mmCIF file of C-alpha atoms in Angstrom:
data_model
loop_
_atom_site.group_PDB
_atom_site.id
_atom_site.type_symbol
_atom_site.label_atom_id
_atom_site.label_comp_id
_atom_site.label_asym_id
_atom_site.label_seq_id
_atom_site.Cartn_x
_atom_site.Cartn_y
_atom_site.Cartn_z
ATOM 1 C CA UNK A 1 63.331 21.661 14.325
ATOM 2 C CA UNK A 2 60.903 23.605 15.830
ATOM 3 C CA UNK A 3 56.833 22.307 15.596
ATOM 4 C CA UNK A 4 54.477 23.675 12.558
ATOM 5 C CA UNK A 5 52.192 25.257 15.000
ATOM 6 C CA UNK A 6 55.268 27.107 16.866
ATOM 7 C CA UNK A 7 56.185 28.562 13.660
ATOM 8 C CA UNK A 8 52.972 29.893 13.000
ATOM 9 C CA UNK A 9 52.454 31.464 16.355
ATOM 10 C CA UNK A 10 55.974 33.265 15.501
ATOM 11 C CA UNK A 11 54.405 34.686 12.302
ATOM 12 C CA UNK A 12 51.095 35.759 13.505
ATOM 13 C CA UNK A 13 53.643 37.853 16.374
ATOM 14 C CA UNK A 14 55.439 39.371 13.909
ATOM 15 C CA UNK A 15 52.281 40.498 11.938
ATOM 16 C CA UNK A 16 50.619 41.716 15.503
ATOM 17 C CA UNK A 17 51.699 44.907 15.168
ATOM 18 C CA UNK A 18 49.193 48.027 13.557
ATOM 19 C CA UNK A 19 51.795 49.655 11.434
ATOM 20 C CA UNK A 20 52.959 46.021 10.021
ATOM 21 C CA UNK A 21 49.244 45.556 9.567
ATOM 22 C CA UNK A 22 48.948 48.523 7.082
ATOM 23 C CA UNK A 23 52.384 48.586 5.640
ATOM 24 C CA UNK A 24 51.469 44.724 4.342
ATOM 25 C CA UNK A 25 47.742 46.396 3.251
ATOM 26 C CA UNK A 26 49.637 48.590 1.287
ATOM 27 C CA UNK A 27 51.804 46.539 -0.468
ATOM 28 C CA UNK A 28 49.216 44.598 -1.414
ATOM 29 C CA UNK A 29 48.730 46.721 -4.443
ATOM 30 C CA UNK A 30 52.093 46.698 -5.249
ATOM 31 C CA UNK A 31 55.715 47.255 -4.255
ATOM 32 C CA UNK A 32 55.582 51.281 -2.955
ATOM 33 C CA UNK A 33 58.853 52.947 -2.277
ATOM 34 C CA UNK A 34 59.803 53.896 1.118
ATOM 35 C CA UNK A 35 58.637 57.233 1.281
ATOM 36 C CA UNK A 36 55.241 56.850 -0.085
ATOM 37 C CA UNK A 37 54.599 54.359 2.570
ATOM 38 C CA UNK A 38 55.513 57.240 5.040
ATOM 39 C CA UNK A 39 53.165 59.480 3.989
ATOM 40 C CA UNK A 40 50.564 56.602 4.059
ATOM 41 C CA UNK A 41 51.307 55.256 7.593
ATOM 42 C CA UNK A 42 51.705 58.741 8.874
ATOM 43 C CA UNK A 43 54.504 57.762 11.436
ATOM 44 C CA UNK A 44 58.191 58.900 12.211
ATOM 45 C CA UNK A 45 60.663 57.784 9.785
ATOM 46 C CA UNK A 46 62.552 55.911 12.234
ATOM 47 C CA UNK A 47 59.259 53.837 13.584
ATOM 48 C CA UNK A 48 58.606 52.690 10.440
ATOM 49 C CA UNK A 49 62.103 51.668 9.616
ATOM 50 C CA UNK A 50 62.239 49.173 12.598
ATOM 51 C CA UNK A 51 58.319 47.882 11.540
ATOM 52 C CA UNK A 52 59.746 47.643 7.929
ATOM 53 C CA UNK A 53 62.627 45.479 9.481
ATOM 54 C CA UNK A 54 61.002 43.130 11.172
ATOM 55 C CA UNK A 55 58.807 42.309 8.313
ATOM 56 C CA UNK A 56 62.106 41.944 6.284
ATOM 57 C CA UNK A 57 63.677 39.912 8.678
ATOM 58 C CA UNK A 58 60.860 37.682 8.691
ATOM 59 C CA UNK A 59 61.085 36.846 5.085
ATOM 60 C CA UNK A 60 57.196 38.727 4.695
ATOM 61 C CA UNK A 61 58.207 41.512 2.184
ATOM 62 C CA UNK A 62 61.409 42.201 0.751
ATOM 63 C CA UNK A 63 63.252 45.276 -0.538
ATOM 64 C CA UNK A 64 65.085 46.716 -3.164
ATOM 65 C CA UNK A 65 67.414 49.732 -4.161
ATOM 66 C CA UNK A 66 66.489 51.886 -7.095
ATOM 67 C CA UNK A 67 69.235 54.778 -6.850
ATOM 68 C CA UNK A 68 68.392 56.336 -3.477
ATOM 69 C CA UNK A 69 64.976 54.958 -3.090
ATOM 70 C CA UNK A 70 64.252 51.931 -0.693
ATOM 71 C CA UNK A 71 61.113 50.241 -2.224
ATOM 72 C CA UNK A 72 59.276 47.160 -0.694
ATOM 73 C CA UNK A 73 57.038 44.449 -1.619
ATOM 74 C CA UNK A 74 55.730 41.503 -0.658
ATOM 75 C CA UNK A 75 57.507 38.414 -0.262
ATOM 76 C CA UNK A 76 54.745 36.755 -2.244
ATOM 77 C CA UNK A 77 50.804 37.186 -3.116
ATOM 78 C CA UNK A 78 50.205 34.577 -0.224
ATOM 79 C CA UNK A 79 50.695 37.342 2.210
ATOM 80 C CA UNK A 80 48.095 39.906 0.176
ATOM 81 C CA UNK A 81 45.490 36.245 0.146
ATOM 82 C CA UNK A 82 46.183 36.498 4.248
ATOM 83 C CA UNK A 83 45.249 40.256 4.571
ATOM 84 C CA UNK A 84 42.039 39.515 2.282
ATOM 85 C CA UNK A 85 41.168 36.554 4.211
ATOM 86 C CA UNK A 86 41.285 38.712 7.203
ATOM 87 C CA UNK A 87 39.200 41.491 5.798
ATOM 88 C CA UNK A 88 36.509 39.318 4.825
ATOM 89 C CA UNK A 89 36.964 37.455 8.601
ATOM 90 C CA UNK A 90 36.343 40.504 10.041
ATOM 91 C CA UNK A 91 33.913 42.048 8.053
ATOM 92 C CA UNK A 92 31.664 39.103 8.931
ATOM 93 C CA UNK A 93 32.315 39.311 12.572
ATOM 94 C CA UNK A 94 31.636 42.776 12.784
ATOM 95 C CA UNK A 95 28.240 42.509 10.293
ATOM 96 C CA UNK A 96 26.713 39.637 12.566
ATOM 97 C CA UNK A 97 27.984 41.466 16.061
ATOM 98 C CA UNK A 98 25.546 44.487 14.056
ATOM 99 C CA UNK A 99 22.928 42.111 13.572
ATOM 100 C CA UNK A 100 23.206 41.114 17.277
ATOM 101 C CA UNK A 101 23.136 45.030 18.242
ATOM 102 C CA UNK A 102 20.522 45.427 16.232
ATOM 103 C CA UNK A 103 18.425 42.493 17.892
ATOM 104 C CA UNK A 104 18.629 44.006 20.857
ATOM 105 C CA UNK A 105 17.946 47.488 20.475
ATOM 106 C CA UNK A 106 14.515 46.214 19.031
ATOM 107 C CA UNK A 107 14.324 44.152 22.193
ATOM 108 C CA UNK A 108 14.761 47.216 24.057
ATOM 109 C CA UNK A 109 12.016 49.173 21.899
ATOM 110 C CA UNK A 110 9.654 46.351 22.847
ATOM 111 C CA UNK A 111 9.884 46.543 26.360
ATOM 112 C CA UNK A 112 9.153 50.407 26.374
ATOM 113 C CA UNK A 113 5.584 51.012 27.539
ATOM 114 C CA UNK A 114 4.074 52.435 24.012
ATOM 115 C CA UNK A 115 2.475 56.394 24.323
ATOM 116 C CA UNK A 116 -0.936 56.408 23.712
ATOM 117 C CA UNK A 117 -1.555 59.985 23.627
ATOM 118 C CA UNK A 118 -0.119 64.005 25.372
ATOM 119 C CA UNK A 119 -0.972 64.982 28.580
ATOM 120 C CA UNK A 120 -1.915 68.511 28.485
#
């Protein structure tokens, strides 16, 4: 059996990819058949295919056959709670890394010697 924390270094892997990244963001609002996700990935067919494997392997979205369209889903809303928890992660990274930018470009504004008047 392998350890809890093994198996979840396995699935963060298999989401560490970009294109996995925004396939799973965009089944989020819903199952989208194969060729719509193409379009909204903007990557060769065959890419996609192997990032839409993986994911499939991995038990993280599944797929189904409506005539001669391939259209995914997620496996479950857990997965769609994961990529919201990591939007709102980052989001408050990046705003307090702006607050910290911001900080210091005052900082720098301080130090500048302040012009009192032209010289003509």
């Amino acid at each position: 059996m392998v350890p809890l924390y093994q198996a979840k270094a396995e699935f963060f892997r298999t989401l560490g990819h970009p294109v996995r990244i925004r396939v799973l963001e965009l089944l989020g609002d819903g199952p989208k058949p194969v060729r719509d996700l193409l379009s909204d990935v903007d990557i060769e067919a065959s890419s996609l295919s192997q990032q839409l494997a993986v994911l499939r392997r991995a038990g993280i979205v599944t797929s189904s056959r409506d005539g001669n369209t391939v259209v995914y889903a997620l496996a479950g809303p857990d997965v769609a709670d994961l990529m919201r928890a990591a939007r709102r992660f980052l989001t408050g990274l990046l705003a307090s890394q702006s607050d910290l930018l911001d900080a210091l470009r005052d900082e720098d504004r301080s130090d500048q010697p302040a012009v009192t008047g032209a010289v003509v």
